[in-house]
mmCIF file of C-alpha atoms and ligand atoms in Angstrom:
data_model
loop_
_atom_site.group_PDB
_atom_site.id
_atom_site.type_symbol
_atom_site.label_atom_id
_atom_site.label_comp_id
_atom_site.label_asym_id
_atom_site.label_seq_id
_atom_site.Cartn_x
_atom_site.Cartn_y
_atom_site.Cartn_z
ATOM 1 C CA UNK V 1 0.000 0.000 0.000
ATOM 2 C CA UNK V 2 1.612 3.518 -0.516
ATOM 3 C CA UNK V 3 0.792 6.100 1.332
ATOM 4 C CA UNK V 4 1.065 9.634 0.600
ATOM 5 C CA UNK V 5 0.694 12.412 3.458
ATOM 6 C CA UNK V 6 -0.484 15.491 2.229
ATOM 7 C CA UNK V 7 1.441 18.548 3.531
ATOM 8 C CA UNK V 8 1.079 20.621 5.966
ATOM 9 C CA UNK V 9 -0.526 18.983 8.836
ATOM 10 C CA UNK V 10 -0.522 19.521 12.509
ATOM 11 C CA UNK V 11 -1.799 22.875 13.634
ATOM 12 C CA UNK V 12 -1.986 26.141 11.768
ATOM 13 C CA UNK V 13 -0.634 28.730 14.003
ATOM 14 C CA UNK V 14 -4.263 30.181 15.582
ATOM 15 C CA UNK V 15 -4.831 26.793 17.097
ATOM 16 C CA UNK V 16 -1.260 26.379 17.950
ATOM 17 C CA UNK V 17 -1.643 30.078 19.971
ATOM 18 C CA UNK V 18 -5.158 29.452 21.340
ATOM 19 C CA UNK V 19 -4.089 25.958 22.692
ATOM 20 C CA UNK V 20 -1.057 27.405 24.534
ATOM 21 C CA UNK V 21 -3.106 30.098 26.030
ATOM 22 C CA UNK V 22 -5.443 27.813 27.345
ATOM 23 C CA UNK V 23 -2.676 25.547 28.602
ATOM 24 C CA UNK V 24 -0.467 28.363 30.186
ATOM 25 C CA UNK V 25 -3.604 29.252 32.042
ATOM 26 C CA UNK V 26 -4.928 26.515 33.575
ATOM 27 C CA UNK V 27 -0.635 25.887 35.008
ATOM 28 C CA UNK V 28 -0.986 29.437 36.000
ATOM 29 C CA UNK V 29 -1.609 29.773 39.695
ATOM 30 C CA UNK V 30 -2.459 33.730 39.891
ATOM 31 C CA UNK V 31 -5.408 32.998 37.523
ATOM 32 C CA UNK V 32 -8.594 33.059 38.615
ATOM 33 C CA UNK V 33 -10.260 29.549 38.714
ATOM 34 C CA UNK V 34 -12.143 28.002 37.793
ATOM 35 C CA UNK V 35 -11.123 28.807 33.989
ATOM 36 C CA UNK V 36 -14.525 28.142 31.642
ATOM 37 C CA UNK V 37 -13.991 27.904 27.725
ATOM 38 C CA UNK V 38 -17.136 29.156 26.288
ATOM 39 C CA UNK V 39 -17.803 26.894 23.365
ATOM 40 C CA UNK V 40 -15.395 24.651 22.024
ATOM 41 C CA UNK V 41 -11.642 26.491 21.789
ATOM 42 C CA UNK V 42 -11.389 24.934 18.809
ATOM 43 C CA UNK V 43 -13.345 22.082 17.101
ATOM 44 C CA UNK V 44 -11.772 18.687 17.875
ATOM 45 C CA UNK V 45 -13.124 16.996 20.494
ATOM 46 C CA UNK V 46 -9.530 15.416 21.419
ATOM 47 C CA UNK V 47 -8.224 18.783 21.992
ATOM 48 C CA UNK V 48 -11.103 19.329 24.580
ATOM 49 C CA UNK V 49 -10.924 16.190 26.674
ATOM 50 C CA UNK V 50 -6.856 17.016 26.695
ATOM 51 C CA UNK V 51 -7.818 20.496 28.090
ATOM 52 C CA UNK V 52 -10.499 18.979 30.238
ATOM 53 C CA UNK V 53 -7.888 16.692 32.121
ATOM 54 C CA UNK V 54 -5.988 20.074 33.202
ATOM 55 C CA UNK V 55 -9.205 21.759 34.632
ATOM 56 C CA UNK V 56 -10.264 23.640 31.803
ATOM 57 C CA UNK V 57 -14.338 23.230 31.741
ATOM 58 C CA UNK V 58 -15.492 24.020 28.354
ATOM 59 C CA UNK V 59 -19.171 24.991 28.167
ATOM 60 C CA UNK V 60 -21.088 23.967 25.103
ATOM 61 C CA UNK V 61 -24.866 23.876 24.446
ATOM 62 C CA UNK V 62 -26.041 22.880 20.739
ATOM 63 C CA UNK V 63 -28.098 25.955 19.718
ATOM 64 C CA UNK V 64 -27.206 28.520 22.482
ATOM 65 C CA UNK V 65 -24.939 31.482 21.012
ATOM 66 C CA UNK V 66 -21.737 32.376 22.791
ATOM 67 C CA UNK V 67 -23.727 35.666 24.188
ATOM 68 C CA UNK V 68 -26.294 33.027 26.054
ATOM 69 C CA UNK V 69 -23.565 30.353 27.285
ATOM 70 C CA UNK V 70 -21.850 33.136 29.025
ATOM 71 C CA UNK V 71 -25.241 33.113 31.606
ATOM 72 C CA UNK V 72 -23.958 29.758 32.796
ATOM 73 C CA UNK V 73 -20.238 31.254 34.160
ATOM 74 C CA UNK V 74 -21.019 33.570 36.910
ATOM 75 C CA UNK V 75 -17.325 33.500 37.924
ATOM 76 C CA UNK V 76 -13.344 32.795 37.367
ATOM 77 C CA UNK V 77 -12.182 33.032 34.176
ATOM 78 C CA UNK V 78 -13.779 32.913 30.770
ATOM 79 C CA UNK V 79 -11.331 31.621 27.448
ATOM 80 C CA UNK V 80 -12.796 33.195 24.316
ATOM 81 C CA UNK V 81 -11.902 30.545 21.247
ATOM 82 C CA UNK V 82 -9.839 30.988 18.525
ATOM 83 C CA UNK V 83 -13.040 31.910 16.575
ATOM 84 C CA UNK V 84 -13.515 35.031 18.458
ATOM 85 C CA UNK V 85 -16.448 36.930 19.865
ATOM 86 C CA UNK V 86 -18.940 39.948 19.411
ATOM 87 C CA UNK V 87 -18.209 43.020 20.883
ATOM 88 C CA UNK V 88 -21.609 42.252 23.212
ATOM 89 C CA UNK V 89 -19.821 38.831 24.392
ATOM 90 C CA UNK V 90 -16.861 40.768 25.554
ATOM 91 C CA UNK V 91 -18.839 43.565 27.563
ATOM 92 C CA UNK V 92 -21.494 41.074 29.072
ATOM 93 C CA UNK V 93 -18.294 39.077 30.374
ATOM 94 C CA UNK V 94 -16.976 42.069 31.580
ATOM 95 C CA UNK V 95 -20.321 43.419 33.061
ATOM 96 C CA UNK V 96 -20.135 39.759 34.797
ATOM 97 C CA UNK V 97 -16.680 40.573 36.477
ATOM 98 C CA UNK V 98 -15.480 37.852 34.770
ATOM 99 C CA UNK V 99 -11.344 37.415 33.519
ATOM 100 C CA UNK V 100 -11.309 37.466 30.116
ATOM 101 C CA UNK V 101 -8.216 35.615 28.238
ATOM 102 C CA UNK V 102 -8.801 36.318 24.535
ATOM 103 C CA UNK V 103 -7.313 33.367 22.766
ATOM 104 C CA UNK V 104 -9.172 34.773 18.791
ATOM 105 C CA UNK V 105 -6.721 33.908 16.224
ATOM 106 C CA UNK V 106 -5.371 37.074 14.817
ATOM 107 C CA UNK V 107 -6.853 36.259 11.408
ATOM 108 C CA UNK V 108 -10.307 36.267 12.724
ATOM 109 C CA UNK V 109 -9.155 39.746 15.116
ATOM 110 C CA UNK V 110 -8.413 40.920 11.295
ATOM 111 C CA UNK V 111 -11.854 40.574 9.595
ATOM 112 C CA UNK V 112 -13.714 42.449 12.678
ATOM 113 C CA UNK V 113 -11.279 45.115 12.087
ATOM 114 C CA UNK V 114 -11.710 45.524 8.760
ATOM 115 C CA UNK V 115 -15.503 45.321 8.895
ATOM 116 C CA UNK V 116 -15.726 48.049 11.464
ATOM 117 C CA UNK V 117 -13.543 50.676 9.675
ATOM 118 C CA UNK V 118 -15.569 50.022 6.644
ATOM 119 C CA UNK V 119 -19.163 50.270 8.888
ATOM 120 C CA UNK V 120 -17.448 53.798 10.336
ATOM 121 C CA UNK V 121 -16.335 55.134 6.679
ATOM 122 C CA UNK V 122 -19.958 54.359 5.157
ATOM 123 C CA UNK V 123 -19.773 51.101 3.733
ATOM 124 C CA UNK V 124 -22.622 48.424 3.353
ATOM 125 C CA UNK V 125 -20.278 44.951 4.359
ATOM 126 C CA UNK V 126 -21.287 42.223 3.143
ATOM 127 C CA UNK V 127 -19.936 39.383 5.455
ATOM 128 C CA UNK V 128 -20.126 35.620 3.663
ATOM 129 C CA UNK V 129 -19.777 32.228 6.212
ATOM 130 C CA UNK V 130 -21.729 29.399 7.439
ATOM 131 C CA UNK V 131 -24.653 29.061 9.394
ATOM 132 C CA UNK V 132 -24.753 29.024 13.249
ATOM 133 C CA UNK V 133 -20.135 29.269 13.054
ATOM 134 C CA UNK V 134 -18.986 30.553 15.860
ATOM 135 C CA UNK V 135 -16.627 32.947 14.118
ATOM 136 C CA UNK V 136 -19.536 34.272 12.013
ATOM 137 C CA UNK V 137 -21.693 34.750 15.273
ATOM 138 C CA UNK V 138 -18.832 36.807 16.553
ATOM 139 C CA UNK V 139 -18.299 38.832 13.072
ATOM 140 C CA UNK V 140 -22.136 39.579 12.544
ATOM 141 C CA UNK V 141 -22.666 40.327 16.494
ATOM 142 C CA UNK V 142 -20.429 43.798 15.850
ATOM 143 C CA UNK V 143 -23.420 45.368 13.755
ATOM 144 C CA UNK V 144 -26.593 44.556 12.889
ATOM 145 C CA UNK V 145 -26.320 46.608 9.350
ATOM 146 C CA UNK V 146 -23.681 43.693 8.202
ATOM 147 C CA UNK V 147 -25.460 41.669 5.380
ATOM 148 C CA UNK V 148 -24.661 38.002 6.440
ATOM 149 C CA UNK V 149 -24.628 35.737 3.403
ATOM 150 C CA UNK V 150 -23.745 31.913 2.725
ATOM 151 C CA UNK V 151 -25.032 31.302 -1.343
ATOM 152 C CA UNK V 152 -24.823 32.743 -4.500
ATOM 153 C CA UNK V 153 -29.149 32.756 -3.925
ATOM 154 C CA UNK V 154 -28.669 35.167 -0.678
ATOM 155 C CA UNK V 155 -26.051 37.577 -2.974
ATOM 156 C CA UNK V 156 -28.880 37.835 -5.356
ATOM 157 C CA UNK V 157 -31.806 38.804 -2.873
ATOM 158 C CA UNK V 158 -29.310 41.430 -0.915
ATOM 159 C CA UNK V 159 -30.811 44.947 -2.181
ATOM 160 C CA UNK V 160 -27.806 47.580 -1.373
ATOM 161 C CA UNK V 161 -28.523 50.793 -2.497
ATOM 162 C CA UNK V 162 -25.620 52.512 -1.186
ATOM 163 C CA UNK V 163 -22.627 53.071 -3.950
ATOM 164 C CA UNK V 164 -19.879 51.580 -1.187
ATOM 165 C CA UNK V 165 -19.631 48.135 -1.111
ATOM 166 C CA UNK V 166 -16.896 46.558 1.057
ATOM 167 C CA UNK V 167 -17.170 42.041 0.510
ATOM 168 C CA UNK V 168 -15.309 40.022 3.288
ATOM 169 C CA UNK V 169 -15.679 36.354 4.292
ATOM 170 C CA UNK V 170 -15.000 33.537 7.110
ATOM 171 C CA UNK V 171 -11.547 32.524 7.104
ATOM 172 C CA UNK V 172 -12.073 28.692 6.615
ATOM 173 C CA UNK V 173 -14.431 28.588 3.538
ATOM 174 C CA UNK V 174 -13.409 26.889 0.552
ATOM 175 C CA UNK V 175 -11.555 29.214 -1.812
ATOM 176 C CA UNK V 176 -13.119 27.564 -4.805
ATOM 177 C CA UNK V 177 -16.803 27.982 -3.527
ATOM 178 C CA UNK V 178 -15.817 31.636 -2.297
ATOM 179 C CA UNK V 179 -14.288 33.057 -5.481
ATOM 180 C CA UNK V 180 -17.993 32.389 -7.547
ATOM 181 C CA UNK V 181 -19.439 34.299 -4.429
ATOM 182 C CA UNK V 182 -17.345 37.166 -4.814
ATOM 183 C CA UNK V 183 -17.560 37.186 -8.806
ATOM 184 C CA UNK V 184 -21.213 37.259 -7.950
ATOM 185 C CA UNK V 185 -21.140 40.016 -5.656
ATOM 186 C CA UNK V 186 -19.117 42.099 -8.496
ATOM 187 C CA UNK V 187 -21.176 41.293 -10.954
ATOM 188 C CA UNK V 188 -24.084 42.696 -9.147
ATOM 189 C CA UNK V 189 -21.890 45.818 -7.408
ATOM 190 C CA UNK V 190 -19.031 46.380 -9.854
ATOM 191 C CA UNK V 191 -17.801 48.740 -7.343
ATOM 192 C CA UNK V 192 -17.528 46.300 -4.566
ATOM 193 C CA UNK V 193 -14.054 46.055 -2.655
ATOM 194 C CA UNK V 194 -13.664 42.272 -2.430
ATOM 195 C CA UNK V 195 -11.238 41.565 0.557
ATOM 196 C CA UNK V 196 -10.623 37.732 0.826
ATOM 197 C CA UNK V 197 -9.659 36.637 4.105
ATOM 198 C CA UNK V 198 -8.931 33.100 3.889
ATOM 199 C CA UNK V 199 -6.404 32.764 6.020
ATOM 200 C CA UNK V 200 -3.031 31.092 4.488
ATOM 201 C CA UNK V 201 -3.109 28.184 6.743
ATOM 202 C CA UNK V 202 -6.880 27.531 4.947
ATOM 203 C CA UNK V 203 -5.298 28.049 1.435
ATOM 204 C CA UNK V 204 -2.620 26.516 1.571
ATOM 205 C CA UNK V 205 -4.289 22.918 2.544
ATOM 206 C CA UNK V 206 -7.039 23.280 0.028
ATOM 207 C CA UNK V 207 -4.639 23.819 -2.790
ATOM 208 C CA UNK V 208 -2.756 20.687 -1.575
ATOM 209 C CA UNK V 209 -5.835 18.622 -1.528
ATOM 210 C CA UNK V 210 -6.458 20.445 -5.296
ATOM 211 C CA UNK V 211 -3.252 19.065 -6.475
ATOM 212 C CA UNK V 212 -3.308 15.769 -4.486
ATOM 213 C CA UNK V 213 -2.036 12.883 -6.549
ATOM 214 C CA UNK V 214 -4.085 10.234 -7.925
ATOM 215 C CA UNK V 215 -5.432 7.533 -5.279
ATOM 216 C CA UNK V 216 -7.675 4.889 -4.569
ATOM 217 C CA UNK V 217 -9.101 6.448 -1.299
ATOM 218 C CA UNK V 218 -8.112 10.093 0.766
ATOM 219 C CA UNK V 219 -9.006 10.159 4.639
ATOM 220 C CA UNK V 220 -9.225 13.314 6.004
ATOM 221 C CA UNK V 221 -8.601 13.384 9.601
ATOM 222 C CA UNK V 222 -10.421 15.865 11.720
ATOM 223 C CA UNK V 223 -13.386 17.066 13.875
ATOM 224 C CA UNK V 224 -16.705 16.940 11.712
ATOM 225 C CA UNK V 225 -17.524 20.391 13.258
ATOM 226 C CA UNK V 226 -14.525 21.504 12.096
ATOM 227 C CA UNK V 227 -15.475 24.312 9.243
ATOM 228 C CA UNK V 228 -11.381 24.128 7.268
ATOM 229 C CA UNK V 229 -11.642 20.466 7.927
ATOM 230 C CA UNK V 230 -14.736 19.968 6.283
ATOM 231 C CA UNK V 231 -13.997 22.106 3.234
ATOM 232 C CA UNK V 232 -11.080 19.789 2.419
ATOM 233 C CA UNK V 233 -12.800 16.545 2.779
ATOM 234 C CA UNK V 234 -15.270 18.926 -0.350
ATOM 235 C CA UNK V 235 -12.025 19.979 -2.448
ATOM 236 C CA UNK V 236 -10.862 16.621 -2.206
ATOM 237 C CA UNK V 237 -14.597 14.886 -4.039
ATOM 238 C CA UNK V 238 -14.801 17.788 -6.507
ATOM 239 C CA UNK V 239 -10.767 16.845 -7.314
ATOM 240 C CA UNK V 240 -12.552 12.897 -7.705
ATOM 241 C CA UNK V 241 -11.354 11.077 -5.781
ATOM 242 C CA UNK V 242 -13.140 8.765 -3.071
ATOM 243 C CA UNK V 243 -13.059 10.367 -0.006
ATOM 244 C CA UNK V 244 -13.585 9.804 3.919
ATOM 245 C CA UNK V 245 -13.365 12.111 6.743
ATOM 246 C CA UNK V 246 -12.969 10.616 10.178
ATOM 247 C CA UNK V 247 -12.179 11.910 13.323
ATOM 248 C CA UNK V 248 -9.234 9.477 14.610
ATOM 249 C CA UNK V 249 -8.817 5.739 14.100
ATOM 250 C CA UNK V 250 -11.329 4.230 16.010
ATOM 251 C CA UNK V 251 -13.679 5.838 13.392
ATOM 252 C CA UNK V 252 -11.813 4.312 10.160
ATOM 253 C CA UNK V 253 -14.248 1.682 8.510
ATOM 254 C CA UNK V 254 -12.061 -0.927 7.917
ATOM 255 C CA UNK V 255 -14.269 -1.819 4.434
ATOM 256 C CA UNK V 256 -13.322 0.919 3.142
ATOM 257 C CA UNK V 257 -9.738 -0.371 2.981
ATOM 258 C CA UNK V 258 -10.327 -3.150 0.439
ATOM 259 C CA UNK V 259 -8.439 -3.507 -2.678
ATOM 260 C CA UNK V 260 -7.228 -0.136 -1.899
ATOM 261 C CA UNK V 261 -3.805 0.217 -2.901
ATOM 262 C CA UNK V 262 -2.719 4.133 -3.058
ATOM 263 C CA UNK V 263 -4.004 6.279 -0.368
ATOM 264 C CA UNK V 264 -3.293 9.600 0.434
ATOM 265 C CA UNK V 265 -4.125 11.338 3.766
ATOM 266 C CA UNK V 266 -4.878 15.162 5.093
ATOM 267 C CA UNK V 267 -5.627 16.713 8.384
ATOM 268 C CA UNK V 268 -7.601 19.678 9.256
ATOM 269 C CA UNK V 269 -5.899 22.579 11.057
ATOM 270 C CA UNK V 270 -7.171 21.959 14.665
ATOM 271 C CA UNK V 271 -6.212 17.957 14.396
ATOM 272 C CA UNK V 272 -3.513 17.002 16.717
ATOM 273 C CA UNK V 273 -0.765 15.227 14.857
ATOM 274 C CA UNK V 274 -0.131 12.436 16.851
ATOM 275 C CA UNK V 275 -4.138 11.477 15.849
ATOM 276 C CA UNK V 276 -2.633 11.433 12.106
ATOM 277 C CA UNK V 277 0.339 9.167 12.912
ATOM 278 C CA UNK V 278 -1.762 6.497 14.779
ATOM 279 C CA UNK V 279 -3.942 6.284 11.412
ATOM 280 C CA UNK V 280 -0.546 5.950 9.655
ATOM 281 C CA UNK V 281 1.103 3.765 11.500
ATOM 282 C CA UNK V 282 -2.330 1.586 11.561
ATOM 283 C CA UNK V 283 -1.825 1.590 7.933
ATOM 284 C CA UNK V 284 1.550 0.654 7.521
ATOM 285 C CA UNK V 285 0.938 -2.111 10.063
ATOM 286 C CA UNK V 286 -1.751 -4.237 7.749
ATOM 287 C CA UNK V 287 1.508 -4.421 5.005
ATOM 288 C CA UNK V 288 3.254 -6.616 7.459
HETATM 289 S S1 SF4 A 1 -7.583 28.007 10.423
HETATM 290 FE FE1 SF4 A 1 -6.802 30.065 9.965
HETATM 291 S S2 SF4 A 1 -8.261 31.462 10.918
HETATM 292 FE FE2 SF4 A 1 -8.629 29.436 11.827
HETATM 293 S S3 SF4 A 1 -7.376 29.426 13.670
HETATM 294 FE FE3 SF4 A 1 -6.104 28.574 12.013
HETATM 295 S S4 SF4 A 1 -4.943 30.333 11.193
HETATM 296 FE FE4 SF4 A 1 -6.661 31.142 12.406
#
């Protein structure tokens, strides 16, 4: 069987900075305990239970926003995630008299910045992402005059009258998907100022998966919550080839390994390495 990995794995540097944040908190003993992630610091559920084991509570609830979760931490410290928060998160845990550590990836920290400036200079923003993301709840939370959008059907029913447009996006989407968004959006508002913010770490994957060589079968390794980990596992069936995405290698199904002969194998950007290597070495082991 041959095995290709497809480069880069292990963390991008966001997770990499939000993990050690958490980590140097919960060893720290002048910080206020307990420490509460609210919502998942990033999405793999590995990373969690690792962070769990050192005290770190993380407090989830399917359907509650990060605005709502924050009623259930009354006090100690409160970890904002690598996807960052509204501005209303951040006063409401102040408000609270809660300790805020602010672990946002810089990226994210980026695309509120850039959408405020353009609110303040007169811009309509149009802000495309997924659903119910945590990093979109944060972005859209900063105004409610931000035109949220996820299809090339909600570019079309969007109205703007005003001559500035200013286009900006989540920083995990797939570039593929993204760039027919924005051509839409200039089609519609030649004017537009498109700002892609796709963060390299994104990119950079998605073109690897892109130009993946040829294989019988491509597991993607990663949380299926994870938003860059699920837009690989889509580059990688629109490049044709039969994919899986699992989340470590309890969940391989071992049928799909038959009369496979050339695999190749990614990772999302908030998948531990050492959950890639077990899959790998699992792999290398049925040779024998
Ligand atoms: S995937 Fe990109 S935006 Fe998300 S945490 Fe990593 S570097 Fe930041």
């Amino acid at each position: 069987m041959i095995i290709h990995k497809i480069e880069p794995q292990g963390y991008c540097g966001g997770v990499t900075h939000a993990i050690k944040m958490a980590m140097d908190a919960a060893k720290n003993d002048s910080i206020s305990k307990p420490i509460y992630m609210l919502g998942q610091i990033i999405h793999n559920s590995h990373v969690i239970s690792d962070l769990e084991k050192l005290g770190i509570i993380t407090i989830e609830e399917k359907g509650l926003s990060r605005l709502l979760l924050l009623d259930k931490i009354n006090k100690g410290t409160v970890i904002f995630s690598a996807h960052g928060v509204s501005p209303l998160v951040y006063k409401k845990a102040k408000e609270k008299g809660l300790s805020i550590i602010d672990a946002t990836c810089p990226y994210v920290l980026l695309v509120h910045n850039k959408i405020k400036e353009h609110l303040d200079l007169g811009y309509a923003c149009i802000y495309i992402g997924t659903k119910n993301h945590p990093e979109c709840e944060g972005v859209i939370g900063i105004s409610d005059k931000i035109h949220f959008v996820s299809t090339i059907e909600d570019i079309k029913s969007l109205n703007i009258k005003n001559d500035k447009v200013y286009a900006t996006n989540q920083t995990t989407l797939s570039i593929f998907e993204t760039k027919i968004i924005f051509d839409e959006i200039k089609r519609i508002y030649p004017n537009s100022i498109i700002d892609d913010k796709i963060c390299n770490a994104t990119t950079v994957r998605q073109m690897a998966m892109e130009n993946q060589p040829d294989a019988d079968l491509c597991i993607v390794v990663g949380d299926k919550k994870s938003s860059n980990t699920k837009k690989l596992y889509s580059v990688s069936i629109e490049r044709g080839i039969k994919t899986i995405l699992i989340e470590d290698l309890k969940s391989l199904p071992k049928e799909s390994l038959i009369g496979v002969k050339k695999i190749n194998i990614s990772s999302g950007a908030s998948t531990p390495s050492y959950i890639v290597d077990e899959i790998i070495d699992y792999l290398k082991s049925l040779e024998n």
